[in-house]
Amino acid sequence: MLKWKIKNRKGQDFHRFKIGSFVFLVCISTFLSVSCASLLPPERRVYPKNPIQLPEGMDIHRWMEFKKKQFPDHLQSHSPYGVVYKIRYFRQKKTNFGSFISCSAYIRQMQGNTIELIELGSLVNYSDYHKSVSRFNKGGDIGPMNETERTEILLPCIEEFLTQT
């Protein structure tokens, strides 16, 4: 450990751990025990009911336009590729603490008028959903962290986005 000496009022030397070293160790141990080890593998971050049939006569672009009109304040989307959309949907129901739950996904069109949702993520936003607009374009989605979060937070959010009319 890195130490540094300081003198007390009587001129005696004593050692203290550097605060930076301590903070670094706490951050690393927290990061390893909470953030990395509990992320679900990519195959658990896909929508279990893939592929999804779009309504008759709709392709992914018309369907996304319909969804944007349906959720003008709760849906953010952009198309990084031709038939792929990245979405973030904020649930209309707040948590017991008054926070918003959002879910994100890449939606890509498959053969015909079917789509699939991949790279699902969820986030509990402890403020107003309007404040997360800038994070959406930067990426950084994470989650679900475990099977419970997948079942209780992520999948209900995706279901609400897909079935809400």
PDB file of N, CA and C in Angstrom, residues 4-105:
ATOM      1  N   TRP A   4       1.809   7.751   3.238  1.00  0.00           N
ATOM      2  CA  TRP A   4       2.475   9.033   3.313  1.00  0.00           C
ATOM      3  C   TRP A   4       2.573   9.452   4.763  1.00  0.00           C
ATOM      4  N   LYS A   5       3.607  10.211   5.068  1.00  0.00           N
ATOM      5  CA  LYS A   5       3.858  10.614   6.447  1.00  0.00           C
ATOM      6  C   LYS A   5       3.327  12.013   6.679  1.00  0.00           C
ATOM      7  N   ILE A   6       2.795  12.208   7.841  1.00  0.00           N
ATOM      8  CA  ILE A   6       2.462  13.552   8.283  1.00  0.00           C
ATOM      9  C   ILE A   6       2.908  13.679   9.734  1.00  0.00           C
ATOM     10  N   LYS A   7       3.126  14.878  10.150  1.00  0.00           N
ATOM     11  CA  LYS A   7       3.565  15.095  11.525  1.00  0.00           C
ATOM     12  C   LYS A   7       2.390  15.625  12.335  1.00  0.00           C
ATOM     13  N   ASN A   8       2.276  15.133  13.536  1.00  0.00           N
ATOM     14  CA  ASN A   8       1.251  15.662  14.418  1.00  0.00           C
ATOM     15  C   ASN A   8       1.778  16.927  15.088  1.00  0.00           C
ATOM     16  N   ARG A   9       1.013  17.515  15.976  1.00  0.00           N
ATOM     17  CA  ARG A   9       1.399  18.793  16.594  1.00  0.00           C
ATOM     18  C   ARG A   9       2.671  18.685  17.437  1.00  0.00           C
ATOM     19  N   LYS A  10       2.984  17.509  17.936  1.00  0.00           N
ATOM     20  CA  LYS A  10       4.175  17.326  18.762  1.00  0.00           C
ATOM     21  C   LYS A  10       5.391  17.003  17.910  1.00  0.00           C
ATOM     22  N   GLY A  11       5.238  16.954  16.584  1.00  0.00           N
ATOM     23  CA  GLY A  11       6.374  16.678  15.706  1.00  0.00           C
ATOM     24  C   GLY A  11       6.633  15.209  15.484  1.00  0.00           C
ATOM     25  N   GLN A  12       5.749  14.331  15.925  1.00  0.00           N
ATOM     26  CA  GLN A  12       5.953  12.903  15.755  1.00  0.00           C
ATOM     27  C   GLN A  12       5.411  12.478  14.391  1.00  0.00           C
ATOM     28  N   ASP A  13       6.142  11.555  13.718  1.00  0.00           N
ATOM     29  CA  ASP A  13       5.704  11.026  12.434  1.00  0.00           C
ATOM     30  C   ASP A  13       4.681   9.913  12.647  1.00  0.00           C
ATOM     31  N   PHE A  14       3.684   9.859  11.803  1.00  0.00           N
ATOM     32  CA  PHE A  14       2.796   8.703  11.748  1.00  0.00           C
ATOM     33  C   PHE A  14       2.314   8.550  10.307  1.00  0.00           C
ATOM     34  N   HIS A  15       1.890   7.345   9.979  1.00  0.00           N
ATOM     35  CA  HIS A  15       1.532   6.992   8.610  1.00  0.00           C
ATOM     36  C   HIS A  15       0.020   6.964   8.429  1.00  0.00           C
ATOM     37  N   ARG A  16      -0.400   7.354   7.242  1.00  0.00           N
ATOM     38  CA  ARG A  16      -1.805   7.228   6.859  1.00  0.00           C
ATOM     39  C   ARG A  16      -1.848   6.676   5.448  1.00  0.00           C
ATOM     40  N   PHE A  17      -2.863   5.892   5.188  1.00  0.00           N
ATOM     41  CA  PHE A  17      -3.061   5.422   3.819  1.00  0.00           C
ATOM     42  C   PHE A  17      -3.524   6.600   2.991  1.00  0.00           C
ATOM     43  N   LYS A  18      -3.076   6.638   1.769  1.00  0.00           N
ATOM     44  CA  LYS A  18      -3.563   7.681   0.876  1.00  0.00           C
ATOM     45  C   LYS A  18      -5.051   7.481   0.633  1.00  0.00           C
ATOM     46  N   ILE A  19      -5.787   8.545   0.683  1.00  0.00           N
ATOM     47  CA  ILE A  19      -7.226   8.461   0.468  1.00  0.00           C
ATOM     48  C   ILE A  19      -7.525   7.953  -0.936  1.00  0.00           C
ATOM     49  N   GLY A  20      -6.746   8.395  -1.907  1.00  0.00           N
ATOM     50  CA  GLY A  20      -6.954   7.952  -3.291  1.00  0.00           C
ATOM     51  C   GLY A  20      -6.825   6.448  -3.439  1.00  0.00           C
ATOM     52  N   SER A  21      -5.860   5.854  -2.754  1.00  0.00           N
ATOM     53  CA  SER A  21      -5.682   4.398  -2.820  1.00  0.00           C
ATOM     54  C   SER A  21      -6.882   3.674  -2.226  1.00  0.00           C
ATOM     55  N   PHE A  22      -7.359   4.179  -1.109  1.00  0.00           N
ATOM     56  CA  PHE A  22      -8.512   3.564  -0.474  1.00  0.00           C
ATOM     57  C   PHE A  22      -9.746   3.655  -1.369  1.00  0.00           C
ATOM     58  N   VAL A  23      -9.997   4.835  -1.921  1.00  0.00           N
ATOM     59  CA  VAL A  23     -11.148   5.018  -2.804  1.00  0.00           C
ATOM     60  C   VAL A  23     -11.024   4.122  -4.030  1.00  0.00           C
ATOM     61  N   PHE A  24      -9.826   4.025  -4.583  1.00  0.00           N
ATOM     62  CA  PHE A  24      -9.589   3.170  -5.750  1.00  0.00           C
ATOM     63  C   PHE A  24      -9.946   1.718  -5.431  1.00  0.00           C
ATOM     64  N   LEU A  25      -9.500   1.209  -4.284  1.00  0.00           N
ATOM     65  CA  LEU A  25      -9.790  -0.176  -3.914  1.00  0.00           C
ATOM     66  C   LEU A  25     -11.285  -0.399  -3.704  1.00  0.00           C
ATOM     67  N   VAL A  26     -11.967   0.553  -3.080  1.00  0.00           N
ATOM     68  CA  VAL A  26     -13.401   0.420  -2.863  1.00  0.00           C
ATOM     69  C   VAL A  26     -14.132   0.406  -4.201  1.00  0.00           C
ATOM     70  N   CYS A  27     -13.747   1.303  -5.108  1.00  0.00           N
ATOM     71  CA  CYS A  27     -14.402   1.363  -6.421  1.00  0.00           C
ATOM     72  C   CYS A  27     -14.190   0.082  -7.216  1.00  0.00           C
ATOM     73  N   ILE A  28     -12.986  -0.424  -7.226  1.00  0.00           N
ATOM     74  CA  ILE A  28     -12.693  -1.653  -7.974  1.00  0.00           C
ATOM     75  C   ILE A  28     -13.464  -2.832  -7.389  1.00  0.00           C
ATOM     76  N   SER A  29     -13.463  -2.971  -6.071  1.00  0.00           N
ATOM     77  CA  SER A  29     -14.172  -4.114  -5.479  1.00  0.00           C
ATOM     78  C   SER A  29     -15.675  -4.006  -5.710  1.00  0.00           C
ATOM     79  N   THR A  30     -16.228  -2.792  -5.629  1.00  0.00           N
ATOM     80  CA  THR A  30     -17.653  -2.609  -5.903  1.00  0.00           C
ATOM     81  C   THR A  30     -17.956  -2.915  -7.354  1.00  0.00           C
ATOM     82  N   PHE A  31     -17.126  -2.421  -8.259  1.00  0.00           N
ATOM     83  CA  PHE A  31     -17.329  -2.635  -9.692  1.00  0.00           C
ATOM     84  C   PHE A  31     -17.303  -4.122 -10.034  1.00  0.00           C
ATOM     85  N   LEU A  32     -16.353  -4.852  -9.473  1.00  0.00           N
ATOM     86  CA  LEU A  32     -16.231  -6.271  -9.782  1.00  0.00           C
ATOM     87  C   LEU A  32     -17.350  -7.093  -9.168  1.00  0.00           C
ATOM     88  N   SER A  33     -17.786  -6.719  -7.978  1.00  0.00           N
ATOM     89  CA  SER A  33     -18.807  -7.532  -7.324  1.00  0.00           C
ATOM     90  C   SER A  33     -20.218  -7.203  -7.783  1.00  0.00           C
ATOM     91  N   VAL A  34     -20.479  -5.982  -8.221  1.00  0.00           N
ATOM     92  CA  VAL A  34     -21.837  -5.593  -8.568  1.00  0.00           C
ATOM     93  C   VAL A  34     -22.027  -5.476 -10.072  1.00  0.00           C
ATOM     94  N   SER A  35     -21.169  -4.765 -10.752  1.00  0.00           N
ATOM     95  CA  SER A  35     -21.426  -4.410 -12.137  1.00  0.00           C
ATOM     96  C   SER A  35     -21.125  -5.522 -13.128  1.00  0.00           C
ATOM     97  N   CYS A  36     -19.966  -6.075 -13.093  1.00  0.00           N
ATOM     98  CA  CYS A  36     -19.553  -6.981 -14.152  1.00  0.00           C
ATOM     99  C   CYS A  36     -20.058  -8.406 -13.965  1.00  0.00           C
ATOM    100  N   ALA A  37     -19.899  -8.937 -12.786  1.00  0.00           N
ATOM    101  CA  ALA A  37     -20.142 -10.350 -12.573  1.00  0.00           C
ATOM    102  C   ALA A  37     -21.599 -10.742 -12.732  1.00  0.00           C
ATOM    103  N   SER A  38     -22.520  -9.793 -12.562  1.00  0.00           N
ATOM    104  CA  SER A  38     -23.918 -10.182 -12.570  1.00  0.00           C
ATOM    105  C   SER A  38     -24.646  -9.877 -13.881  1.00  0.00           C
ATOM    106  N   LEU A  39     -23.992  -9.335 -14.883  1.00  0.00           N
ATOM    107  CA  LEU A  39     -24.659  -9.094 -16.166  1.00  0.00           C
ATOM    108  C   LEU A  39     -25.043 -10.411 -16.822  1.00  0.00           C
ATOM    109  N   LEU A  40     -26.222 -10.441 -17.385  1.00  0.00           N
ATOM    110  CA  LEU A  40     -26.661 -11.643 -18.092  1.00  0.00           C
ATOM    111  C   LEU A  40     -25.941 -11.752 -19.428  1.00  0.00           C
ATOM    112  N   PRO A  41     -25.745 -12.948 -19.909  1.00  0.00           N
ATOM    113  CA  PRO A  41     -25.102 -13.126 -21.214  1.00  0.00           C
ATOM    114  C   PRO A  41     -26.005 -12.623 -22.340  1.00  0.00           C
ATOM    115  N   PRO A  42     -25.435 -12.324 -23.504  1.00  0.00           N
ATOM    116  CA  PRO A  42     -26.217 -11.775 -24.628  1.00  0.00           C
ATOM    117  C   PRO A  42     -27.432 -12.610 -25.009  1.00  0.00           C
ATOM    118  N   GLU A  43     -27.356 -13.922 -24.907  1.00  0.00           N
ATOM    119  CA  GLU A  43     -28.504 -14.752 -25.296  1.00  0.00           C
ATOM    120  C   GLU A  43     -29.692 -14.595 -24.348  1.00  0.00           C
ATOM    121  N   ARG A  44     -29.483 -14.043 -23.143  1.00  0.00           N
ATOM    122  CA  ARG A  44     -30.574 -13.778 -22.204  1.00  0.00           C
ATOM    123  C   ARG A  44     -31.093 -12.345 -22.338  1.00  0.00           C
ATOM    124  N   ARG A  45     -30.480 -11.547 -23.223  1.00  0.00           N
ATOM    125  CA  ARG A  45     -30.909 -10.172 -23.438  1.00  0.00           C
ATOM    126  C   ARG A  45     -31.622 -10.018 -24.782  1.00  0.00           C
ATOM    127  N   VAL A  46     -32.300 -11.068 -25.214  1.00  0.00           N
ATOM    128  CA  VAL A  46     -33.144 -11.019 -26.414  1.00  0.00           C
ATOM    129  C   VAL A  46     -34.589 -11.241 -25.970  1.00  0.00           C
ATOM    130  N   TYR A  47     -35.515 -10.749 -26.765  1.00  0.00           N
ATOM    131  CA  TYR A  47     -36.923 -10.911 -26.427  1.00  0.00           C
ATOM    132  C   TYR A  47     -37.314 -12.375 -26.622  1.00  0.00           C
ATOM    133  N   PRO A  48     -37.890 -13.012 -25.603  1.00  0.00           N
ATOM    134  CA  PRO A  48     -38.156 -14.454 -25.685  1.00  0.00           C
ATOM    135  C   PRO A  48     -39.217 -14.844 -26.717  1.00  0.00           C
ATOM    136  N   LYS A  49     -40.037 -13.885 -27.176  1.00  0.00           N
ATOM    137  CA  LYS A  49     -41.083 -14.207 -28.141  1.00  0.00           C
ATOM    138  C   LYS A  49     -40.694 -13.818 -29.565  1.00  0.00           C
ATOM    139  N   ASN A  50     -39.398 -13.645 -29.828  1.00  0.00           N
ATOM    140  CA  ASN A  50     -38.928 -13.365 -31.200  1.00  0.00           C
ATOM    141  C   ASN A  50     -39.238 -14.548 -32.096  1.00  0.00           C
ATOM    142  N   PRO A  51     -39.528 -14.358 -33.362  1.00  0.00           N
ATOM    143  CA  PRO A  51     -39.790 -13.100 -34.073  1.00  0.00           C
ATOM    144  C   PRO A  51     -41.228 -12.637 -33.838  1.00  0.00           C
ATOM    145  N   ILE A  52     -41.442 -11.328 -34.022  1.00  0.00           N
ATOM    146  CA  ILE A  52     -42.752 -10.708 -33.813  1.00  0.00           C
ATOM    147  C   ILE A  52     -43.326 -10.343 -35.176  1.00  0.00           C
ATOM    148  N   GLN A  53     -44.564 -10.726 -35.386  1.00  0.00           N
ATOM    149  CA  GLN A  53     -45.259 -10.427 -36.645  1.00  0.00           C
ATOM    150  C   GLN A  53     -45.800  -9.007 -36.599  1.00  0.00           C
ATOM    151  N   LEU A  54     -45.445  -8.173 -37.565  1.00  0.00           N
ATOM    152  CA  LEU A  54     -45.992  -6.826 -37.661  1.00  0.00           C
ATOM    153  C   LEU A  54     -47.401  -6.886 -38.242  1.00  0.00           C
ATOM    154  N   PRO A  55     -48.212  -5.857 -37.995  1.00  0.00           N
ATOM    155  CA  PRO A  55     -49.550  -5.831 -38.595  1.00  0.00           C
ATOM    156  C   PRO A  55     -49.473  -5.903 -40.122  1.00  0.00           C
ATOM    157  N   GLU A  56     -50.512  -6.430 -40.717  1.00  0.00           N
ATOM    158  CA  GLU A  56     -50.564  -6.609 -42.166  1.00  0.00           C
ATOM    159  C   GLU A  56     -50.295  -5.285 -42.893  1.00  0.00           C
ATOM    160  N   GLY A  57     -49.422  -5.333 -43.878  1.00  0.00           N
ATOM    161  CA  GLY A  57     -49.115  -4.160 -44.703  1.00  0.00           C
ATOM    162  C   GLY A  57     -48.116  -3.193 -44.096  1.00  0.00           C
ATOM    163  N   MET A  58     -47.541  -3.518 -42.935  1.00  0.00           N
ATOM    164  CA  MET A  58     -46.572  -2.623 -42.300  1.00  0.00           C
ATOM    165  C   MET A  58     -45.175  -3.207 -42.379  1.00  0.00           C
ATOM    166  N   ASP A  59     -44.222  -2.339 -42.711  1.00  0.00           N
ATOM    167  CA  ASP A  59     -42.823  -2.714 -42.555  1.00  0.00           C
ATOM    168  C   ASP A  59     -42.312  -2.042 -41.286  1.00  0.00           C
ATOM    169  N   ILE A  60     -41.048  -2.202 -40.985  1.00  0.00           N
ATOM    170  CA  ILE A  60     -40.512  -1.669 -39.736  1.00  0.00           C
ATOM    171  C   ILE A  60     -40.616  -0.146 -39.672  1.00  0.00           C
ATOM    172  N   HIS A  61     -40.458   0.535 -40.812  1.00  0.00           N
ATOM    173  CA  HIS A  61     -40.494   1.994 -40.819  1.00  0.00           C
ATOM    174  C   HIS A  61     -41.900   2.525 -40.516  1.00  0.00           C
ATOM    175  N   ARG A  62     -42.907   1.958 -41.143  1.00  0.00           N
ATOM    176  CA  ARG A  62     -44.288   2.385 -40.881  1.00  0.00           C
ATOM    177  C   ARG A  62     -44.700   2.035 -39.453  1.00  0.00           C
ATOM    178  N   TRP A  63     -44.268   0.884 -38.980  1.00  0.00           N
ATOM    179  CA  TRP A  63     -44.590   0.475 -37.612  1.00  0.00           C
ATOM    180  C   TRP A  63     -43.948   1.420 -36.593  1.00  0.00           C
ATOM    181  N   MET A  64     -42.687   1.803 -36.820  1.00  0.00           N
ATOM    182  CA  MET A  64     -42.011   2.729 -35.909  1.00  0.00           C
ATOM    183  C   MET A  64     -42.667   4.101 -35.941  1.00  0.00           C
ATOM    184  N   GLU A  65     -43.107   4.558 -37.085  1.00  0.00           N
ATOM    185  CA  GLU A  65     -43.827   5.839 -37.156  1.00  0.00           C
ATOM    186  C   GLU A  65     -45.126   5.762 -36.346  1.00  0.00           C
ATOM    187  N   PHE A  66     -45.825   4.640 -36.448  1.00  0.00           N
ATOM    188  CA  PHE A  66     -47.034   4.433 -35.657  1.00  0.00           C
ATOM    189  C   PHE A  66     -46.714   4.481 -34.157  1.00  0.00           C
ATOM    190  N   LYS A  67     -45.633   3.812 -33.749  1.00  0.00           N
ATOM    191  CA  LYS A  67     -45.238   3.780 -32.337  1.00  0.00           C
ATOM    192  C   LYS A  67     -44.829   5.171 -31.847  1.00  0.00           C
ATOM    193  N   LYS A  68     -44.150   5.957 -32.699  1.00  0.00           N
ATOM    194  CA  LYS A  68     -43.762   7.317 -32.303  1.00  0.00           C
ATOM    195  C   LYS A  68     -44.990   8.192 -32.070  1.00  0.00           C
ATOM    196  N   LYS A  69     -46.012   8.018 -32.888  1.00  0.00           N
ATOM    197  CA  LYS A  69     -47.260   8.769 -32.698  1.00  0.00           C
ATOM    198  C   LYS A  69     -48.013   8.268 -31.468  1.00  0.00           C
ATOM    199  N   GLN A  70     -47.914   6.979 -31.223  1.00  0.00           N
ATOM    200  CA  GLN A  70     -48.597   6.378 -30.087  1.00  0.00           C
ATOM    201  C   GLN A  70     -47.975   6.830 -28.761  1.00  0.00           C
ATOM    202  N   PHE A  71     -46.654   6.972 -28.724  1.00  0.00           N
ATOM    203  CA  PHE A  71     -45.927   7.335 -27.502  1.00  0.00           C
ATOM    204  C   PHE A  71     -45.060   8.573 -27.737  1.00  0.00           C
ATOM    205  N   PRO A  72     -45.644   9.724 -28.017  1.00  0.00           N
ATOM    206  CA  PRO A  72     -44.824  10.889 -28.366  1.00  0.00           C
ATOM    207  C   PRO A  72     -43.878  11.340 -27.248  1.00  0.00           C
ATOM    208  N   ASP A  73     -44.262  11.154 -25.997  1.00  0.00           N
ATOM    209  CA  ASP A  73     -43.417  11.593 -24.882  1.00  0.00           C
ATOM    210  C   ASP A  73     -42.646  10.457 -24.224  1.00  0.00           C
ATOM    211  N   HIS A  74     -42.896   9.233 -24.618  1.00  0.00           N
ATOM    212  CA  HIS A  74     -42.289   8.092 -23.929  1.00  0.00           C
ATOM    213  C   HIS A  74     -41.377   7.243 -24.810  1.00  0.00           C
ATOM    214  N   LEU A  75     -41.214   7.610 -26.056  1.00  0.00           N
ATOM    215  CA  LEU A  75     -40.397   6.802 -26.964  1.00  0.00           C
ATOM    216  C   LEU A  75     -39.364   7.669 -27.658  1.00  0.00           C
ATOM    217  N   GLN A  76     -38.130   7.218 -27.600  1.00  0.00           N
ATOM    218  CA  GLN A  76     -37.035   7.837 -28.341  1.00  0.00           C
ATOM    219  C   GLN A  76     -36.500   6.773 -29.287  1.00  0.00           C
ATOM    220  N   SER A  77     -36.200   7.163 -30.515  1.00  0.00           N
ATOM    221  CA  SER A  77     -35.687   6.170 -31.465  1.00  0.00           C
ATOM    222  C   SER A  77     -34.824   6.840 -32.511  1.00  0.00           C
ATOM    223  N   HIS A  78     -33.947   6.056 -33.067  1.00  0.00           N
ATOM    224  CA  HIS A  78     -33.201   6.463 -34.251  1.00  0.00           C
ATOM    225  C   HIS A  78     -32.805   5.202 -35.006  1.00  0.00           C
ATOM    226  N   SER A  79     -32.485   5.384 -36.273  1.00  0.00           N
ATOM    227  CA  SER A  79     -32.164   4.249 -37.128  1.00  0.00           C
ATOM    228  C   SER A  79     -30.690   4.317 -37.532  1.00  0.00           C
ATOM    229  N   PRO A  80     -29.849   3.519 -36.876  1.00  0.00           N
ATOM    230  CA  PRO A  80     -28.426   3.545 -37.235  1.00  0.00           C
ATOM    231  C   PRO A  80     -28.127   2.825 -38.552  1.00  0.00           C
ATOM    232  N   TYR A  81     -29.027   1.939 -38.989  1.00  0.00           N
ATOM    233  CA  TYR A  81     -28.872   1.181 -40.226  1.00  0.00           C
ATOM    234  C   TYR A  81     -30.211   1.161 -40.954  1.00  0.00           C
ATOM    235  N   GLY A  82     -30.237   0.657 -42.149  1.00  0.00           N
ATOM    236  CA  GLY A  82     -31.426   0.672 -42.985  1.00  0.00           C
ATOM    237  C   GLY A  82     -32.691   0.111 -42.370  1.00  0.00           C
ATOM    238  N   VAL A  83     -32.679  -1.105 -41.889  1.00  0.00           N
ATOM    239  CA  VAL A  83     -33.874  -1.725 -41.326  1.00  0.00           C
ATOM    240  C   VAL A  83     -33.674  -2.082 -39.847  1.00  0.00           C
ATOM    241  N   VAL A  84     -32.932  -1.231 -39.140  1.00  0.00           N
ATOM    242  CA  VAL A  84     -32.671  -1.419 -37.719  1.00  0.00           C
ATOM    243  C   VAL A  84     -32.979  -0.113 -36.997  1.00  0.00           C
ATOM    244  N   TYR A  85     -33.644  -0.222 -35.852  1.00  0.00           N
ATOM    245  CA  TYR A  85     -33.914   0.922 -35.000  1.00  0.00           C
ATOM    246  C   TYR A  85     -33.381   0.646 -33.614  1.00  0.00           C
ATOM    247  N   LYS A  86     -32.865   1.680 -32.980  1.00  0.00           N
ATOM    248  CA  LYS A  86     -32.531   1.617 -31.559  1.00  0.00           C
ATOM    249  C   LYS A  86     -33.604   2.435 -30.855  1.00  0.00           C
ATOM    250  N   ILE A  87     -34.250   1.827 -29.882  1.00  0.00           N
ATOM    251  CA  ILE A  87     -35.328   2.514 -29.175  1.00  0.00           C
ATOM    252  C   ILE A  87     -35.042   2.576 -27.683  1.00  0.00           C
ATOM    253  N   ARG A  88     -35.622   3.574 -27.039  1.00  0.00           N
ATOM    254  CA  ARG A  88     -35.708   3.626 -25.586  1.00  0.00           C
ATOM    255  C   ARG A  88     -37.145   4.015 -25.282  1.00  0.00           C
ATOM    256  N   TYR A  89     -37.801   3.181 -24.507  1.00  0.00           N
ATOM    257  CA  TYR A  89     -39.194   3.392 -24.134  1.00  0.00           C
ATOM    258  C   TYR A  89     -39.277   3.609 -22.633  1.00  0.00           C
ATOM    259  N   PHE A  90     -39.941   4.686 -22.217  1.00  0.00           N
ATOM    260  CA  PHE A  90     -40.152   4.978 -20.806  1.00  0.00           C
ATOM    261  C   PHE A  90     -41.558   4.541 -20.425  1.00  0.00           C
ATOM    262  N   ARG A  91     -41.650   3.669 -19.450  1.00  0.00           N
ATOM    263  CA  ARG A  91     -42.958   3.177 -19.022  1.00  0.00           C
ATOM    264  C   ARG A  91     -43.839   4.322 -18.553  1.00  0.00           C
ATOM    265  N   GLN A  92     -45.125   4.168 -18.764  1.00  0.00           N
ATOM    266  CA  GLN A  92     -46.045   5.211 -18.358  1.00  0.00           C
ATOM    267  C   GLN A  92     -46.330   5.163 -16.865  1.00  0.00           C
ATOM    268  N   LYS A  93     -46.195   3.999 -16.274  1.00  0.00           N
ATOM    269  CA  LYS A  93     -46.418   3.830 -14.840  1.00  0.00           C
ATOM    270  C   LYS A  93     -45.091   4.052 -14.118  1.00  0.00           C
ATOM    271  N   LYS A  94     -45.125   4.847 -13.071  1.00  0.00           N
ATOM    272  CA  LYS A  94     -43.922   5.087 -12.284  1.00  0.00           C
ATOM    273  C   LYS A  94     -43.766   3.992 -11.223  1.00  0.00           C
ATOM    274  N   THR A  95     -42.544   3.872 -10.705  1.00  0.00           N
ATOM    275  CA  THR A  95     -42.302   2.942  -9.604  1.00  0.00           C
ATOM    276  C   THR A  95     -42.902   3.512  -8.325  1.00  0.00           C
ATOM    277  N   ASN A  96     -42.875   2.748  -7.250  1.00  0.00           N
ATOM    278  CA  ASN A  96     -43.379   3.208  -5.958  1.00  0.00           C
ATOM    279  C   ASN A  96     -42.610   4.423  -5.444  1.00  0.00           C
ATOM    280  N   PHE A  97     -41.380   4.588  -5.911  1.00  0.00           N
ATOM    281  CA  PHE A  97     -40.554   5.711  -5.479  1.00  0.00           C
ATOM    282  C   PHE A  97     -40.723   6.936  -6.379  1.00  0.00           C
ATOM    283  N   GLY A  98     -41.582   6.830  -7.396  1.00  0.00           N
ATOM    284  CA  GLY A  98     -41.802   7.957  -8.294  1.00  0.00           C
ATOM    285  C   GLY A  98     -40.797   8.064  -9.419  1.00  0.00           C
ATOM    286  N   SER A  99     -40.025   7.018  -9.651  1.00  0.00           N
ATOM    287  CA  SER A  99     -39.017   7.037 -10.717  1.00  0.00           C
ATOM    288  C   SER A  99     -39.575   6.356 -11.966  1.00  0.00           C
ATOM    289  N   PHE A 100     -38.916   6.592 -13.072  1.00  0.00           N
ATOM    290  CA  PHE A 100     -39.313   6.008 -14.340  1.00  0.00           C
ATOM    291  C   PHE A 100     -38.463   4.786 -14.649  1.00  0.00           C
ATOM    292  N   ILE A 101     -39.085   3.798 -15.275  1.00  0.00           N
ATOM    293  CA  ILE A 101     -38.352   2.638 -15.770  1.00  0.00           C
ATOM    294  C   ILE A 101     -38.313   2.763 -17.283  1.00  0.00           C
ATOM    295  N   SER A 102     -37.129   2.614 -17.842  1.00  0.00           N
ATOM    296  CA  SER A 102     -37.017   2.627 -19.294  1.00  0.00           C
ATOM    297  C   SER A 102     -36.417   1.308 -19.750  1.00  0.00           C
ATOM    298  N   CYS A 103     -36.747   0.949 -20.970  1.00  0.00           N
ATOM    299  CA  CYS A 103     -36.142  -0.224 -21.576  1.00  0.00           C
ATOM    300  C   CYS A 103     -35.652   0.177 -22.961  1.00  0.00           C
ATOM    301  N   SER A 104     -34.629  -0.477 -23.405  1.00  0.00           N
ATOM    302  CA  SER A 104     -34.072  -0.174 -24.715  1.00  0.00           C
ATOM    303  C   SER A 104     -33.847  -1.477 -25.471  1.00  0.00           C
ATOM    304  N   ALA A 105     -33.778  -1.347 -26.783  1.00  0.00           N
ATOM    305  CA  ALA A 105     -33.570  -2.523 -27.624  1.00  0.00           C
ATOM    306  C   ALA A 105     -33.161  -2.078 -29.012  1.00  0.00           C
TER     307      ALA A 105
END
